[in-house]
PDB file of C-alpha atoms in Angstrom:
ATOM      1  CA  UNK N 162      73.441  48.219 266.373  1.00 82.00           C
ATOM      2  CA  UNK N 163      76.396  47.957 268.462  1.00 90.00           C
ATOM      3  CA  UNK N 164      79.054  45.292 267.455  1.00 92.00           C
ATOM      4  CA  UNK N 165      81.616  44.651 270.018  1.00 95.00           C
ATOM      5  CA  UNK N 166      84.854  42.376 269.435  1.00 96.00           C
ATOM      6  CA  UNK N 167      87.190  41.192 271.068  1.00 96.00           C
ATOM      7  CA  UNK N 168      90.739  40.175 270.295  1.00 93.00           C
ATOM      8  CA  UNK N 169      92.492  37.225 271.338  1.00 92.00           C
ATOM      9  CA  UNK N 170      89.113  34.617 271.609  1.00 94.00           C
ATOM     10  CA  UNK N 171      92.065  32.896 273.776  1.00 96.00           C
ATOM     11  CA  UNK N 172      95.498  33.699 275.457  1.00 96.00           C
ATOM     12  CA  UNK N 173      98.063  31.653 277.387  1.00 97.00           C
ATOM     13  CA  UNK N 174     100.786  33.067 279.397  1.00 97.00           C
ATOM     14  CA  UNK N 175     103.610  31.740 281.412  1.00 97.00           C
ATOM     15  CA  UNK N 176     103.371  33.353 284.781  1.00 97.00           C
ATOM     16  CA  UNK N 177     104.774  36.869 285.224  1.00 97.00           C
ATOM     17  CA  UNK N 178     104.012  38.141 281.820  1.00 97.00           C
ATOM     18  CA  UNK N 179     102.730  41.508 281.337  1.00 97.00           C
ATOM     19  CA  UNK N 180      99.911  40.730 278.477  1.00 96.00           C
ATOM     20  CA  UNK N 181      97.148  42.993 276.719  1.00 96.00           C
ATOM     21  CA  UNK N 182      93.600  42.330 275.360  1.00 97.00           C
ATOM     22  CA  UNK N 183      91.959  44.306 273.132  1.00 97.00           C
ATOM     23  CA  UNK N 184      88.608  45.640 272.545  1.00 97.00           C
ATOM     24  CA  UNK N 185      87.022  47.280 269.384  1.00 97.00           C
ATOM     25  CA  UNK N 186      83.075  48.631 269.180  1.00 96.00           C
ATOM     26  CA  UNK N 187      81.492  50.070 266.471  1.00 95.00           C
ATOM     27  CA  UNK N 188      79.585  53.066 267.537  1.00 91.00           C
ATOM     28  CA  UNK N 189      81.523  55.780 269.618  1.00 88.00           C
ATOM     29  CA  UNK N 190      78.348  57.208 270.947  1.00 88.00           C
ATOM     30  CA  UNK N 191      78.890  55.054 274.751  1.00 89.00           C
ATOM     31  CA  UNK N 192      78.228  56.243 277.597  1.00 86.00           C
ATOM     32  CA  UNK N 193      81.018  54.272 279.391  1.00 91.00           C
ATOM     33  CA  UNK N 194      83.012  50.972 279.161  1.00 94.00           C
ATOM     34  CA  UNK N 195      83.286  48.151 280.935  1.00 95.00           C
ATOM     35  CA  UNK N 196      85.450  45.358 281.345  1.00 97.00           C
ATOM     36  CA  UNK N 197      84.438  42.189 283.509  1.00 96.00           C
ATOM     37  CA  UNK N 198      86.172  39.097 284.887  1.00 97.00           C
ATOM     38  CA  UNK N 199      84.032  35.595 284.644  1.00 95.00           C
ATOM     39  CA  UNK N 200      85.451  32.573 286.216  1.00 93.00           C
ATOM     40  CA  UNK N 201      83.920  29.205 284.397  1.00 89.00           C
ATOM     41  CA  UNK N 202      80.192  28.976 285.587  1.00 85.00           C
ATOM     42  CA  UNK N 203      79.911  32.102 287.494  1.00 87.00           C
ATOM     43  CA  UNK N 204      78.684  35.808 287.037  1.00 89.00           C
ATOM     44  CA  UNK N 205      80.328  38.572 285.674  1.00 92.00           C
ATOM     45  CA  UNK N 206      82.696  40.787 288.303  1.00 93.00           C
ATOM     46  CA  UNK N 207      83.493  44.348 287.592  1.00 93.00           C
ATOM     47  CA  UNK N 208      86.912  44.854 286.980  1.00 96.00           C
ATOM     48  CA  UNK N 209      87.027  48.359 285.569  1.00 96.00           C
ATOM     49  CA  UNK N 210      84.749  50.772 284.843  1.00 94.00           C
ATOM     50  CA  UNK N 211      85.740  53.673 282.297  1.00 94.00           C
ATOM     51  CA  UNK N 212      83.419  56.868 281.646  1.00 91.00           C
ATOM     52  CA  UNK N 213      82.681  58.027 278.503  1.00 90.00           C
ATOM     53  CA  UNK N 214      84.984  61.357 279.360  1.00 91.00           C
ATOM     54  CA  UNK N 215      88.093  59.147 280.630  1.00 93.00           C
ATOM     55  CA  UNK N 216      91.337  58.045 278.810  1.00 95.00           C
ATOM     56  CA  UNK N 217      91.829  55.297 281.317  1.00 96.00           C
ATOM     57  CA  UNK N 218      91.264  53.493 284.716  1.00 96.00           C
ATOM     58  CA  UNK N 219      93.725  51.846 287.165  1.00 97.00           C
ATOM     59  CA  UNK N 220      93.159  49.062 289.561  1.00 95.00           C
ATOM     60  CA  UNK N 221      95.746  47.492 290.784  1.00 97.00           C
ATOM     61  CA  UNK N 222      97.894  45.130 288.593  1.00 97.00           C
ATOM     62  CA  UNK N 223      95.027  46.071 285.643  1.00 98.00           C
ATOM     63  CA  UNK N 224      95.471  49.408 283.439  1.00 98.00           C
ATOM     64  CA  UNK N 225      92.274  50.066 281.092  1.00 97.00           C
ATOM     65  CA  UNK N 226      92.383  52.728 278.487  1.00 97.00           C
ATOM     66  CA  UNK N 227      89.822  54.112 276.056  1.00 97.00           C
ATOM     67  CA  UNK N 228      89.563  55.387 272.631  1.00 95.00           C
ATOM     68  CA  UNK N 229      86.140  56.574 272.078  1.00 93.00           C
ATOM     69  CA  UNK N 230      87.235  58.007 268.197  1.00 92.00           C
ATOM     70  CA  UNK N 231      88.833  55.059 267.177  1.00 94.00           C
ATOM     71  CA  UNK N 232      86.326  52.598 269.157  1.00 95.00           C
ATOM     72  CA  UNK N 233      89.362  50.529 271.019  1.00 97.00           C
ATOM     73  CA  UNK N 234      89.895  49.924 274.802  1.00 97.00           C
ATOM     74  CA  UNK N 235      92.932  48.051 275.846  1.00 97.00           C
ATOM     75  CA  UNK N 236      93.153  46.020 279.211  1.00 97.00           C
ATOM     76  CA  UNK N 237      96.879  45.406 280.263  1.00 97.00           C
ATOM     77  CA  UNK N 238      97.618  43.447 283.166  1.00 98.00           C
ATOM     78  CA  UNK N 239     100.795  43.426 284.525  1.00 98.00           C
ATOM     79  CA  UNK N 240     102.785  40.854 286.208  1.00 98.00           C
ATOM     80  CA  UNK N 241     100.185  38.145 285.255  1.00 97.00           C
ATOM     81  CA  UNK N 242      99.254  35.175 288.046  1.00 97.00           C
ATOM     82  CA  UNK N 243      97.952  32.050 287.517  1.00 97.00           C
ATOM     83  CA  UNK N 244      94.490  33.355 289.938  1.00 97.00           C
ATOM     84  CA  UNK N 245      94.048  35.656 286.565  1.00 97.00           C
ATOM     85  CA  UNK N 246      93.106  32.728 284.375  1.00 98.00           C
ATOM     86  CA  UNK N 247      89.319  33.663 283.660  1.00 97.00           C
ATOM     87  CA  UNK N 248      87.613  34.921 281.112  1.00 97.00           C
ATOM     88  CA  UNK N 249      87.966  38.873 280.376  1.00 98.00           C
ATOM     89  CA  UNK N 250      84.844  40.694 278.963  1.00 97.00           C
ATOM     90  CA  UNK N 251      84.389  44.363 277.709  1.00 96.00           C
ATOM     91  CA  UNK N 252      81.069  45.786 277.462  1.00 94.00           C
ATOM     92  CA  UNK N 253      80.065  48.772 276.306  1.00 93.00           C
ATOM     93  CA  UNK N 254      76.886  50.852 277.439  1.00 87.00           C
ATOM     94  CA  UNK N 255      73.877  52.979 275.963  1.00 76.00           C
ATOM     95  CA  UNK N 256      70.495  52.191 277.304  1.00 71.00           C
ATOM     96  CA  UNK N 257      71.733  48.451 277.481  1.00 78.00           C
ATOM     97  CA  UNK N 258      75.482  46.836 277.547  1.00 84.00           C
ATOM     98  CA  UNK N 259      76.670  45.012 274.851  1.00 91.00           C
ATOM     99  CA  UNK N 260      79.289  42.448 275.119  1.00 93.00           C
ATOM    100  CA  UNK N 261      81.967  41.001 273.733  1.00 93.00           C
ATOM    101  CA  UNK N 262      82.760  36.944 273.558  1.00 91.00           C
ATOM    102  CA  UNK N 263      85.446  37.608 275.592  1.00 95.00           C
ATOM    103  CA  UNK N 264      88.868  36.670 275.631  1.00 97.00           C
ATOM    104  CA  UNK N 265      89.786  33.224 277.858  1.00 97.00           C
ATOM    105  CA  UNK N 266      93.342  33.747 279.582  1.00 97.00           C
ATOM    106  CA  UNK N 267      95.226  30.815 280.990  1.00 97.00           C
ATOM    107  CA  UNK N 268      98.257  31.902 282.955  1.00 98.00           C
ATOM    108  CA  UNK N 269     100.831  28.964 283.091  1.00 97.00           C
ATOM    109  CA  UNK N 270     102.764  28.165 286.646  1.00 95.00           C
TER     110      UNK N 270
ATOM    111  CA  UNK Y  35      73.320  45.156 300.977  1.00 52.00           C
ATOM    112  CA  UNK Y  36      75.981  43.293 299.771  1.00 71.00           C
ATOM    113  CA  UNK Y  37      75.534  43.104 296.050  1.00 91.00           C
ATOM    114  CA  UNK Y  38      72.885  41.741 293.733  1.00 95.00           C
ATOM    115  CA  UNK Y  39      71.524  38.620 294.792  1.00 96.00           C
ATOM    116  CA  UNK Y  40      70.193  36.043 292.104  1.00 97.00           C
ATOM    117  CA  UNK Y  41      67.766  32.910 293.568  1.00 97.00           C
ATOM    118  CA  UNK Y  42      67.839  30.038 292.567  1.00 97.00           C
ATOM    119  CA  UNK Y  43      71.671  29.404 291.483  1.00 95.00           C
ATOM    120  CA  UNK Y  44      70.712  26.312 289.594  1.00 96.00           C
ATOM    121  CA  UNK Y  45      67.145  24.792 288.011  1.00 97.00           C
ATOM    122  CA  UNK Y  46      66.644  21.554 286.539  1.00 98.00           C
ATOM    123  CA  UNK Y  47      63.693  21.275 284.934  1.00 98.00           C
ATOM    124  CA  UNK Y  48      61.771  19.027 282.433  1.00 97.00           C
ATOM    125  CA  UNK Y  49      60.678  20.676 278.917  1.00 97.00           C
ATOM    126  CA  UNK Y  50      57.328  22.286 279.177  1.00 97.00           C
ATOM    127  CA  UNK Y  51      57.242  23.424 282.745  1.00 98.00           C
ATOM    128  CA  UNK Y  52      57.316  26.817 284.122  1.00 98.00           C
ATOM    129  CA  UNK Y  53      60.604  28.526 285.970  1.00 98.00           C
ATOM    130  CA  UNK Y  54      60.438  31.411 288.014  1.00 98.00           C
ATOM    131  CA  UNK Y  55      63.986  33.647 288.765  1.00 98.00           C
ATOM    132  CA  UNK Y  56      64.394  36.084 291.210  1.00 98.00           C
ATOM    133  CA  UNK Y  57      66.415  39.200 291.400  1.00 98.00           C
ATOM    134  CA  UNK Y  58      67.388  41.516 294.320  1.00 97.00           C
ATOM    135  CA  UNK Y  59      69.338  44.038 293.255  1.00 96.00           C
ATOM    136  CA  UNK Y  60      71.444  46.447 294.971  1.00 94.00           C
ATOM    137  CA  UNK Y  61      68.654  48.799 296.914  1.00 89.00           C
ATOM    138  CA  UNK Y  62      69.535  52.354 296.001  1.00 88.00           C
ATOM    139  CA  UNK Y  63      70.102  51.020 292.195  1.00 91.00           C
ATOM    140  CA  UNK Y  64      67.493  52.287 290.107  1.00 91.00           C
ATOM    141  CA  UNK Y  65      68.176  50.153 286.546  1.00 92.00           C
ATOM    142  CA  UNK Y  66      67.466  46.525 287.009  1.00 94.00           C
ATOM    143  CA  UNK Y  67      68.897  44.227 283.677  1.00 94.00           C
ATOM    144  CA  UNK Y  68      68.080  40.604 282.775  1.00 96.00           C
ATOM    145  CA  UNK Y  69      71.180  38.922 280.435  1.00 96.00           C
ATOM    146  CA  UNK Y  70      71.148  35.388 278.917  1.00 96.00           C
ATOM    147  CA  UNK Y  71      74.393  34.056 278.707  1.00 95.00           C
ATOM    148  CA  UNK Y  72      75.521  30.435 276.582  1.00 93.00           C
ATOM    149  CA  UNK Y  73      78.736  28.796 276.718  1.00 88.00           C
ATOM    150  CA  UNK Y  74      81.268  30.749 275.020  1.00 86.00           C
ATOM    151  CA  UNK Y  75      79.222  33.464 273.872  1.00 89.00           C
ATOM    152  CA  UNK Y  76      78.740  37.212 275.758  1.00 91.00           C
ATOM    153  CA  UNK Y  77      75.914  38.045 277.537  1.00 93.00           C
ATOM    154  CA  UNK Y  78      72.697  38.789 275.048  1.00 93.00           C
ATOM    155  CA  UNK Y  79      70.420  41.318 276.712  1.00 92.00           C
ATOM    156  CA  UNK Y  80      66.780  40.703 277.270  1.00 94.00           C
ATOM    157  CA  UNK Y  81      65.312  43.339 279.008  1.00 94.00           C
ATOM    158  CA  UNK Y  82      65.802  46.212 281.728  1.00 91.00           C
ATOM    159  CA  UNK Y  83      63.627  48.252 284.191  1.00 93.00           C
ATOM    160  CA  UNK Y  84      64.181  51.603 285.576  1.00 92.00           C
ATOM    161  CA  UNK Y  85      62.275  51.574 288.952  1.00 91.00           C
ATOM    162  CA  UNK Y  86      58.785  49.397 288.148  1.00 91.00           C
ATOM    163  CA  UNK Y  87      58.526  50.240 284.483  1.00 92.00           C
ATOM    164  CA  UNK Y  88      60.082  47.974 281.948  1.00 91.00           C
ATOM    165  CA  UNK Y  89      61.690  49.945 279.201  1.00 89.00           C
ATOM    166  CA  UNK Y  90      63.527  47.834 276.608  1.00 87.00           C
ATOM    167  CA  UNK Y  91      62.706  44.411 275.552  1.00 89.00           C
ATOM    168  CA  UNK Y  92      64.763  42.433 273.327  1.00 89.00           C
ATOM    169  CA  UNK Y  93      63.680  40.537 270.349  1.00 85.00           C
ATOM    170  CA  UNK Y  94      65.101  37.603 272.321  1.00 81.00           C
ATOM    171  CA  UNK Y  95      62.376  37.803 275.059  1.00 83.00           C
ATOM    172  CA  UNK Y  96      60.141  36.003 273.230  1.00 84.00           C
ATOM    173  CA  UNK Y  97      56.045  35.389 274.323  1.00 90.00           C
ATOM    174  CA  UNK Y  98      57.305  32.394 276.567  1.00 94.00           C
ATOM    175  CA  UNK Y  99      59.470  34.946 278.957  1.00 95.00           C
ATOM    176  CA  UNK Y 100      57.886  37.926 281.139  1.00 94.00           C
ATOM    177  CA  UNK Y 101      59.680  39.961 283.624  1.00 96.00           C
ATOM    178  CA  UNK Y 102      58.395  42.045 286.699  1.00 95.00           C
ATOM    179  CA  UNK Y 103      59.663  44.330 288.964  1.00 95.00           C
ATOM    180  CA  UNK Y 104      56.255  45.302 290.677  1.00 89.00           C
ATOM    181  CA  UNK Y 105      57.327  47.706 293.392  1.00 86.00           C
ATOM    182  CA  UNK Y 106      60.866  48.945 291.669  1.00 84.00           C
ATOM    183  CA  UNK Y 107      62.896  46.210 294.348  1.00 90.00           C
ATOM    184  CA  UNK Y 108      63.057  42.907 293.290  1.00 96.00           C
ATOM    185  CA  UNK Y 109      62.282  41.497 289.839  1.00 97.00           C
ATOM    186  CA  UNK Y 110      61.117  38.284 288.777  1.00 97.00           C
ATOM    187  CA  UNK Y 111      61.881  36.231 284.793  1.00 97.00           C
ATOM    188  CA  UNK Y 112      59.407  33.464 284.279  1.00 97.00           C
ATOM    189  CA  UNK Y 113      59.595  31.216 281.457  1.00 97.00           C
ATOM    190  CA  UNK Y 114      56.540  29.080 280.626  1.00 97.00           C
ATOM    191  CA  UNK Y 115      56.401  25.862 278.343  1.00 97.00           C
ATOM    192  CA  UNK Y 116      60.388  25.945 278.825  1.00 97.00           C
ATOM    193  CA  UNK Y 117      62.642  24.347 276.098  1.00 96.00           C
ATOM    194  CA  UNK Y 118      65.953  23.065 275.579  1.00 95.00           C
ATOM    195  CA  UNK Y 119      67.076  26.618 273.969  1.00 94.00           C
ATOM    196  CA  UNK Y 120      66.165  27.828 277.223  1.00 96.00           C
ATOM    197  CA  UNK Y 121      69.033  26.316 278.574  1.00 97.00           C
ATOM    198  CA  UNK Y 122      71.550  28.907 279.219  1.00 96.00           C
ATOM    199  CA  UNK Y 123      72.784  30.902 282.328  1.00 97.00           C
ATOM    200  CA  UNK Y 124      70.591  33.942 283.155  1.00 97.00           C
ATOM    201  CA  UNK Y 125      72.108  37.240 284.716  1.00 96.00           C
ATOM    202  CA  UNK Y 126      70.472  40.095 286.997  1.00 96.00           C
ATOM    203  CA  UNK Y 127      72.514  43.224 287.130  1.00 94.00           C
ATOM    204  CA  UNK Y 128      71.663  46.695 288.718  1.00 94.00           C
ATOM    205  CA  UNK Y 129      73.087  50.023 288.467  1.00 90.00           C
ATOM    206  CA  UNK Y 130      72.856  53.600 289.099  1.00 85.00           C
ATOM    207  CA  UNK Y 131      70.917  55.382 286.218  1.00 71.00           C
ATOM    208  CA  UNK Y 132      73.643  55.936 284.027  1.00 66.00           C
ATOM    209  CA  UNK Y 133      76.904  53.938 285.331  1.00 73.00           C
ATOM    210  CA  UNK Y 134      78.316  50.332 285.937  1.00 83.00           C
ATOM    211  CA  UNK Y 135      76.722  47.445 286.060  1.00 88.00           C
ATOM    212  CA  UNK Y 136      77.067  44.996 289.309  1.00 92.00           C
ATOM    213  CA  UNK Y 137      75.942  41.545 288.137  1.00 93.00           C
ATOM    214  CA  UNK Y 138      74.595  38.483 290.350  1.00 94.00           C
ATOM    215  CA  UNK Y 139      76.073  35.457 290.282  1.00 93.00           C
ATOM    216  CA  UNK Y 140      73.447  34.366 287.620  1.00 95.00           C
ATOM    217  CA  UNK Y 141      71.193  31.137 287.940  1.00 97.00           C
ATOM    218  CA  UNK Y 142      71.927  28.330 285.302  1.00 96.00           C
ATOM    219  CA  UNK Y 143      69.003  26.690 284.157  1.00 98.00           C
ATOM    220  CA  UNK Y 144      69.228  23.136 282.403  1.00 97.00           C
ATOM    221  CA  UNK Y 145      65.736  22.247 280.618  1.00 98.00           C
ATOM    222  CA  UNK Y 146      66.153  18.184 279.931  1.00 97.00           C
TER     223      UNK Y 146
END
């Protein structure tokens, strides 16, 4: 089965700090990858979405790169705000996604 | 169609009654996915459709949950004889057939 981690559980930041969170799974065999933002008590929004065939994704302030052979995606954000404190998941997909716990970013005015 | 759309947002009920959740996903989206989430943890999948048929049940879904998605639009979770465990938030996404997820903004269900 699929094991996904996730690595800080939690991160704080004084604003303007570039920061990275990391993501490890277990099998490479993934159709793609993605990584969500949750605010507390709401759904999941997309973020970034990386196909299996991609190195990496760009949105924005947010860089995502994959791994497949070494089962790691990074998600750097640059120029971090305090409207990025959330918590950051990665999922990763075959016929269903599995999640990480995500990783809870505060970003300090 | 502006997204997946996830009625009620929040259910109080009493242990032992039945909830009902619907689902509208986005409409060209042929994959419909039910997630339970609890604080702190990552979503836990429970089940997905591809048009009407249900394909994957988790281990999770036990006897007490059912899922339908009669016509391949919306999709219903009911739980029957509901329990505290129950409480938890529960998420509807959609996608293409092999792709991203789009999630709802889940409904959060407190059994008391």
């Amino acid at each position: 089965k699929q094991e996904v981690t996730q690595i800080p559980a939690a991160l704080s930041v004084p604003e303007g700090e570039n920061l990275v969170l990391n993501c490890s799974f277990t099998d490479s065999a993934i159709y793609n990858l993605q990584w969500f933002r949750q605010d507390p008590g709401k759904g999941l929004t997309s973020l970034l979405l990386i196909q299996s065939s991609q190195r990496e994704q760009t949105s924005g302030r947010l860089n995502a790169s994959l791994d497949k052979s070494s089962g790691r995606s990074t998600l750097y954000i640059a120029a971090s705000q305090p409207g990025d404190s959330a918590t950051y998941l990665c999922a990763v997909s075959g016929n269903q996604f599995y999640f990480g716990t995500g990783t809870s970013l505060t970003v300090i005015p | 169609d502006t997204g997946v759309s996830q009625d009620p947002r929040h259910k109080i009920t009493k242990r032992g009654q039945n909830v009902t959740f619907r689902c509208d996903p986005i409409s060209e989206h042929n994959r419909l996915y039910w997630y339970r989430q609890t604080l702190g943890q990552g979503p836990e999948f429970l089940t997905y459709f591809q048009n009407e048929a249900q394909l994957e049940k988790s281990r999770l879904l036990s006897d007490r949950f059912s899922a339908e998605r009669p016509k391949g639009s919306f999709s219903t979770l009911e739980i029957q004889r509901t329990e505290q465990g129950d409480s938890a938030m529960y998420l509807c996404a959609s996608s293409p057939l092999v792709d991203g997820y789009t999630f709802g903004s889940g409904t959060r269900l407190t059994v008391v």
